[in-house]
Coordinates of C-alpha atoms and ligand atoms in Angstrom, one line a residue:
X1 CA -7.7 -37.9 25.7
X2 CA -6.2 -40.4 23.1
X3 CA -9.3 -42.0 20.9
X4 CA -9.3 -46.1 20.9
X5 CA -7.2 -47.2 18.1
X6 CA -9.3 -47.2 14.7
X7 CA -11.4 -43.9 16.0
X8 CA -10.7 -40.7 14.4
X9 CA -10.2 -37.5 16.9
X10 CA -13.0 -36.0 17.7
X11 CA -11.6 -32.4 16.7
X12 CA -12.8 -29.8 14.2
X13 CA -10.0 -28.6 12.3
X14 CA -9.6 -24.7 11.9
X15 CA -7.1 -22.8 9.4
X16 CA -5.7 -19.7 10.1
X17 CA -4.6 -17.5 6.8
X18 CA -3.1 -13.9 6.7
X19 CA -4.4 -10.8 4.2
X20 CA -1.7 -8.5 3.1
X21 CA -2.3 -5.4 2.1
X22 CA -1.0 -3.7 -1.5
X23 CA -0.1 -0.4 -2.5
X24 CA 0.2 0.0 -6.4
X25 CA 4.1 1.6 -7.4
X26 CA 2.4 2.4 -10.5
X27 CA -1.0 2.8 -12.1
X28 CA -1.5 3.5 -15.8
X29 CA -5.2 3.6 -18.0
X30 CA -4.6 2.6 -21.4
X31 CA -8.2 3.0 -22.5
X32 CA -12.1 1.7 -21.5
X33 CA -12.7 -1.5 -22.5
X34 CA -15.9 -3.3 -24.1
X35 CA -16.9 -4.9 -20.8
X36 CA -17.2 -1.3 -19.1
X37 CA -14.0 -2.1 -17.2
X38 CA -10.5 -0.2 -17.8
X39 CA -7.1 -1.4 -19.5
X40 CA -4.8 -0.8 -16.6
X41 CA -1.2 -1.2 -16.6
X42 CA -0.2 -1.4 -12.9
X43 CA 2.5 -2.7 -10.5
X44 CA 1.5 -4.2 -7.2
X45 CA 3.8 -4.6 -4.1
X46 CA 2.6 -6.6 -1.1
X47 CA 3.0 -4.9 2.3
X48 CA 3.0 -6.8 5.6
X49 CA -0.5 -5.2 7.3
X50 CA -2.6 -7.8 6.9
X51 CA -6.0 -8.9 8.4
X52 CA -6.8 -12.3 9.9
X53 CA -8.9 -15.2 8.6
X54 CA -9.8 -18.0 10.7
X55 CA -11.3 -21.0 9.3
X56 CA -13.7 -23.6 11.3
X57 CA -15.7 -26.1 10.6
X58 CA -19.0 -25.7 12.7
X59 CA -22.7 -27.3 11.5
X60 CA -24.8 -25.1 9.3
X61 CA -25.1 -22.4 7.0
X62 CA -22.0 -20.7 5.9
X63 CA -21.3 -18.0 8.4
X64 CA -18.8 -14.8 8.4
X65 CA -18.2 -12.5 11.2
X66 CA -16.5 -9.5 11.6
X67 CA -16.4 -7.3 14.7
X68 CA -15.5 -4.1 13.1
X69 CA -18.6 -2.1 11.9
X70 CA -19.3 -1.4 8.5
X71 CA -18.2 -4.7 7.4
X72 CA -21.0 -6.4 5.2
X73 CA -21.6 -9.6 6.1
X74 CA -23.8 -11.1 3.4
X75 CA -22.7 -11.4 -0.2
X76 CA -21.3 -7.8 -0.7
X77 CA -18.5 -9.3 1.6
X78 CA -16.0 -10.4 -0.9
X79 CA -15.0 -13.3 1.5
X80 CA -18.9 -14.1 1.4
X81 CA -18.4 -15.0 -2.9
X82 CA -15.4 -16.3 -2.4
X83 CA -17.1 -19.1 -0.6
X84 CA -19.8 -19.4 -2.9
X85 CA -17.5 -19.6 -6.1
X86 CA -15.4 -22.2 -4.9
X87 CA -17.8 -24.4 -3.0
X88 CA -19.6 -24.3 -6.8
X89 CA -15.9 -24.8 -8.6
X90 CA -15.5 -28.2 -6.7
X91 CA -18.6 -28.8 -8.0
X92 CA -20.5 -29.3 -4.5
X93 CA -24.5 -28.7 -4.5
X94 CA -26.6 -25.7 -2.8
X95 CA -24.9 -22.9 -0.7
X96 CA -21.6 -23.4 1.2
X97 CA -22.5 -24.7 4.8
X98 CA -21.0 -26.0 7.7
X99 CA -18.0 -23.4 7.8
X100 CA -17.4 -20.7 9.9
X101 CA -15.2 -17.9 8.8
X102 CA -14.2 -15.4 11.3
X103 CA -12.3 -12.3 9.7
X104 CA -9.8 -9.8 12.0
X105 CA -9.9 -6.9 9.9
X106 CA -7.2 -4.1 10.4
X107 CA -6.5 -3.2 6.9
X108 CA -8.6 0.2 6.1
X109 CA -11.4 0.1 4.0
X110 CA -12.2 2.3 0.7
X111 CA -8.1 2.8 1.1
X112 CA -6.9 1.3 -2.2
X113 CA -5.3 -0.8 -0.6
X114 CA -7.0 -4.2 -1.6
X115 CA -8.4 -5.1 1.5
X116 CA -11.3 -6.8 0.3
X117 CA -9.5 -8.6 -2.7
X118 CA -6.7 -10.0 -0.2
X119 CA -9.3 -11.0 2.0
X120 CA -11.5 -13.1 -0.7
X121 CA -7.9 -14.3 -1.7
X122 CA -7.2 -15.5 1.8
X123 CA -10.7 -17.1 1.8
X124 CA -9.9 -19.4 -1.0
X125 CA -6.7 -20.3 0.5
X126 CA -8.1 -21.2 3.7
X127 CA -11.3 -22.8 1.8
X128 CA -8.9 -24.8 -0.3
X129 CA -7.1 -26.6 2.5
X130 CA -10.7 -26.6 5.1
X131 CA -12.6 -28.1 2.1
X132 CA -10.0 -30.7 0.6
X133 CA -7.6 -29.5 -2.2
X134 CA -8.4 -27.4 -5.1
X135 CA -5.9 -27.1 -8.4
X136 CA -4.0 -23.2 -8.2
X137 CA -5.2 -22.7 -11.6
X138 CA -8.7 -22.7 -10.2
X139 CA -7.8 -20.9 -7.4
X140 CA -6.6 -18.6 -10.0
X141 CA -9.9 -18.2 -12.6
X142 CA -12.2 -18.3 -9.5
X143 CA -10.1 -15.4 -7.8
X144 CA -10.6 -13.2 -11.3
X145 CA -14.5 -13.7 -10.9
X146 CA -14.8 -12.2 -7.7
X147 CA -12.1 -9.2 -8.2
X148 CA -10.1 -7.7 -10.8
X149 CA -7.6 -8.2 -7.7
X150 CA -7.9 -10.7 -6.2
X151 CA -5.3 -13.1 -8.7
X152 CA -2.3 -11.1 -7.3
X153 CA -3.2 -11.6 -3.9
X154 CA -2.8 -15.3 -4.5
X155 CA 1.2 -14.6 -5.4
X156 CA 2.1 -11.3 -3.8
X157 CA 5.3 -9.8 -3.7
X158 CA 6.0 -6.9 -6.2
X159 CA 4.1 -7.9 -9.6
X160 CA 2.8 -6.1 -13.0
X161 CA -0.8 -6.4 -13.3
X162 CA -2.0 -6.0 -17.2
X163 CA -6.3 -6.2 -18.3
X164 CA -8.3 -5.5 -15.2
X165 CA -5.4 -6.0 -13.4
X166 CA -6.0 -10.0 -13.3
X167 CA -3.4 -11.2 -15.2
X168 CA -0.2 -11.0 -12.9
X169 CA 3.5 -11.3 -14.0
X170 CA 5.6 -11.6 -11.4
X171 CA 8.7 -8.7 -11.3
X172 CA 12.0 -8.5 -9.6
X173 CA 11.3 -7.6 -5.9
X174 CA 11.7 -4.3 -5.2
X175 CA 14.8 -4.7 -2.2
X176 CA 13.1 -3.8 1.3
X177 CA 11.5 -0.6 1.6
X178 CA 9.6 0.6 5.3
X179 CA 6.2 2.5 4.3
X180 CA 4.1 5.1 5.7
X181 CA 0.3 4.6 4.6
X182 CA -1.6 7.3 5.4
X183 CA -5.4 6.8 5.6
X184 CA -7.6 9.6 5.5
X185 CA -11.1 10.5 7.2
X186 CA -12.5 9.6 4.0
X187 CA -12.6 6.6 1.9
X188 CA -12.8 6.3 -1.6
X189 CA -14.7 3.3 -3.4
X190 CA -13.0 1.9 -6.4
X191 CA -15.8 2.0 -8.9
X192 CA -16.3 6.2 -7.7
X193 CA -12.4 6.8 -8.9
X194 CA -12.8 5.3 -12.5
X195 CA -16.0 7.2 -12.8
X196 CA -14.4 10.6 -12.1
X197 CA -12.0 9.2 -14.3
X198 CA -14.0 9.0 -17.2
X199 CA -16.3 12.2 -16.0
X200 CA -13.1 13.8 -16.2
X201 CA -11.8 12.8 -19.2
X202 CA -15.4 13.5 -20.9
X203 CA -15.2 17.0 -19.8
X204 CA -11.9 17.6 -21.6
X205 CA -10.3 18.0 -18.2
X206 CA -6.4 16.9 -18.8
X207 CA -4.6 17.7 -15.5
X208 CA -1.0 17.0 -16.3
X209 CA 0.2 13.8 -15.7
X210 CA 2.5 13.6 -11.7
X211 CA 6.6 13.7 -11.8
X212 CA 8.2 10.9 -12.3
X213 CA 9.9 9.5 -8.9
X214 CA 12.6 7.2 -9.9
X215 CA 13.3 5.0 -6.7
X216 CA 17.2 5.2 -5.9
X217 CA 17.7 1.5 -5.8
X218 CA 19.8 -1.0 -8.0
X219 CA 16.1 -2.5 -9.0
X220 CA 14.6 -1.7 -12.9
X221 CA 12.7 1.3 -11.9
X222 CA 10.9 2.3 -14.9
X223 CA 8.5 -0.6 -14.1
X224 CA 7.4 1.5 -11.1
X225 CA 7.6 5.6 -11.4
X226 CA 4.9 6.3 -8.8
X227 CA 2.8 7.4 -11.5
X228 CA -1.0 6.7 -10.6
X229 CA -3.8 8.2 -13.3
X230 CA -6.3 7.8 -10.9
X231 CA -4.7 11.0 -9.0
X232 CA -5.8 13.3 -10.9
X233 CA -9.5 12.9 -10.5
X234 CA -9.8 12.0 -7.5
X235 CA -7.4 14.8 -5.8
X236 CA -9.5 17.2 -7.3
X237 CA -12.3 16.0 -5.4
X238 CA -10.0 15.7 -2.4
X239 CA -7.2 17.9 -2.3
X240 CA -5.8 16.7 1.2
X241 CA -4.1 13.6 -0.8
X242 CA -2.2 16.0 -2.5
X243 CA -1.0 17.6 0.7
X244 CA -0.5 14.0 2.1
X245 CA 1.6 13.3 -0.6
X246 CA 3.8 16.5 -0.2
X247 CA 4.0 16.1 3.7
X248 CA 5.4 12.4 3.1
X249 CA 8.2 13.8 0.7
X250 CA 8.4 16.1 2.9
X251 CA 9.0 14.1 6.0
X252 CA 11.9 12.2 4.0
X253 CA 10.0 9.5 1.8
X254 CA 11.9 8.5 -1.3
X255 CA 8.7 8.4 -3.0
X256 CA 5.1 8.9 -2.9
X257 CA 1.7 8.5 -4.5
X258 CA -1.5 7.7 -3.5
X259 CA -2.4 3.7 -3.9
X260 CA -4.8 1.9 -6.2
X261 CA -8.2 4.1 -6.7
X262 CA -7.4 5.9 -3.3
X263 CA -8.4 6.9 -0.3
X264 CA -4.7 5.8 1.1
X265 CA -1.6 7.9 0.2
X266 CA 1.9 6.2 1.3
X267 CA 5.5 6.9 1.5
X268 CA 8.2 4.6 0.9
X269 CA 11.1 5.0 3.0
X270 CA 14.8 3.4 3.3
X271 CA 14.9 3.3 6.8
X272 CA 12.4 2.1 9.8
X273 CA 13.8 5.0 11.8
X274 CA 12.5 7.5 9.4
X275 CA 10.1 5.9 8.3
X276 CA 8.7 6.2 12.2
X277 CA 10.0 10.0 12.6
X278 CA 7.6 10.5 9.5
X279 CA 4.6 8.5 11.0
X280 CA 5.0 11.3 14.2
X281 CA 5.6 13.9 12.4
X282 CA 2.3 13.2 10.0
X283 CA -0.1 12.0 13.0
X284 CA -1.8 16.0 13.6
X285 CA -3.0 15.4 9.8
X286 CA -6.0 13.1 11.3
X287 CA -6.9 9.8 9.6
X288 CA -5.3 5.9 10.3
X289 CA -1.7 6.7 9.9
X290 CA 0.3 2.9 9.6
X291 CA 4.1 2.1 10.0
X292 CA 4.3 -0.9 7.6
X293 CA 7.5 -2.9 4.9
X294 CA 7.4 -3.9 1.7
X295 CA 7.4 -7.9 1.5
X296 CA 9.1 -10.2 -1.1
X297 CA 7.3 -12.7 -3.4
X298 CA 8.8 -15.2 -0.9
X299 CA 8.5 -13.7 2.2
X300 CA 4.3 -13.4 0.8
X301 CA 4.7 -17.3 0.1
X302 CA 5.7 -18.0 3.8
X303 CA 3.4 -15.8 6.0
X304 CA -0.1 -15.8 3.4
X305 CA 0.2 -19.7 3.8
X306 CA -2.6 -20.9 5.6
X307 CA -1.6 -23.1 8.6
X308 CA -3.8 -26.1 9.9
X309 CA -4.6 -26.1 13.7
X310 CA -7.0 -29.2 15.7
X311 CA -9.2 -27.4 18.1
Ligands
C5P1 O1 -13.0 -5.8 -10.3 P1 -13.5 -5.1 -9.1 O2 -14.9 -5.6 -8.7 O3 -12.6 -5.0 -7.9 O4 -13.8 -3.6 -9.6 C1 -14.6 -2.7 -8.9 C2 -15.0 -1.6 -9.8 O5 -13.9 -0.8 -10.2 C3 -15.6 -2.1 -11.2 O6 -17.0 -2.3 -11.0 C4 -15.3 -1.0 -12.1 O7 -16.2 0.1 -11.9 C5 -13.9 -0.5 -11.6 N1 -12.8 -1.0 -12.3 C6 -12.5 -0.6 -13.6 N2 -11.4 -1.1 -14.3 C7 -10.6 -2.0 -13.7 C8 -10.8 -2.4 -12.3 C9 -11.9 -1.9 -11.7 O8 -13.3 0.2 -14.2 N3 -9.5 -2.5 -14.3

């Protein structure tokens, strides 16, 4: 029905925002820092699995639910401080309220492969445009609060990430690669791989550093040479990445390495076709096993954008 003249719709609005997935090309520590956290020198690629974020406005406390267990839904949920940052950013009083943010989560957790950060990246995105406007820079220093991160999940594509990993400088796009991302049984939580890290590291052990994998692509490959420091430690608490890993290169990947702080292993792959022979060929291994592509800064920009529906 059409509202008399002068009278606004009486429709809530709701936004609907995608979370992509990362996998790290590269991960390097270049020391501890003063703060606790580590120096990292890493390079970030966007991939297109993503979770869902819807966006509504409903009377009340904010609210966040997730149907997929073991998802915290209180202020361990990453999408939970995104909320309460920015709501305090745009310098509104109390708790965040009248909001309701329902999250599709598909992306595996304790994977490495930022699921969390994308989603409280998505969160302000959505927030932004349910809430009324909000400068990027903010968006930007109020992302680095809640994650180390969560800034790159606000530009995507393929990026270097230097300090935590919050300061982001966009790179070339790597061209178009299809990816295998294995998952395994186990997770891994991020703050658990730096602390074998730097158990390891106290102990003396020095595992030798992986091969280099140059990717055979007209693209400046030294930024990314599938080098990952966390590897080390956390394969020798979990050798099956290691076997992963081979089994990929194996099944034809060009390259592969395990993502981020782990659990997740992937493979990247030139073609879809083998790309799919290798996700058969890997399924008896056990674990979430996910056909996926690499995305381009651009193609990030298109699909993250949140888009405005009247219910
Ligand atoms: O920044 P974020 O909350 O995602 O980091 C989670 C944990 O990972 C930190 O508490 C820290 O233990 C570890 N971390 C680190 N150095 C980084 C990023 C994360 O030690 N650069």
């Amino acid at each position: 029905m059409t509202p008399p003249p002068g009278r606004k719709a009486d429709r809530s609005a709701v936004v609907v925002g995608r979370a992509h997935a990362k996998v790290n090309l590269d991960l390097r520590v270049l020391g501890t820092r003063p703060d606790g956290y580590h120096e990292l020198r890493t390079v970030f690629q966007s991939i297109e699995l993503h979770d869902t974020l819807t966006a509504q406005e409903t009377a009340g406390p904010f609210t966040l639910r997730c149907e997929t267990p073991g998802v915290p839904l209180d202020s361990r949920n990453l999408v939970w401080r995104a909320a309460g940052a920015l709501w305090k950013a745009l310098g509104r009083d109390g708790d965040p309220a009248d909001t309701l943010i329902t999250l599709d989560k598909v992306i595996p957790m304790e994977a490495g492969l930022g699921g969390g950060s994308a989603d409280a990246a998505a969160a302000l995105q959505v927030l932004r445009r349910l809430w009324g406007g909000a400068p990027a820079e903010l968006l930007r220093e109020v992302g680095a609060e809640i994650g180390s991160d969560v800034p790159f999940f606000l530009s995507g594509g393929t990026a270097l990430g230097l300090g935590r990993g919050e300061e982001i400088y966009p790179l070339v796009d790597l061209p178009r690669h299809w990816i295998v991302v294995v998952r395994p049984p186990f997770g891994v939580s991020t703050a658990e791989a730096y602390g074998w890290y730097d158990e390891d590291r106290a102990a003396g052990v020095r595992e030798p550093r992986g091969e280099l994998q140059i990717l055979p692509v007209p693209w400046p490959t030294r930024a990314a040479q599938m080098v990952n420091d966390l590897e080390p430690p956390v394969i020798r608490r979990h050798p099956e990445i290691l076997a992963i890993r081979g089994a990929l290169r194996d099944a034809g990947a060009v390259a592969s390495a395990m993502s981020g702080s782990g659990s997740a292993v992937f493979g990247l792959f030139q073609t879809r076709l083998q790309a799919a022979r290798a996700q058969g060929s890997l399924s008896p291994m056990g674990g979430t096993i996910v056909l996926s592509r690499t995305l381009s800064r651009l193609e990030y920009e298109k699909r993250a954008r949140p888009v405005l529906r009247r219910v």
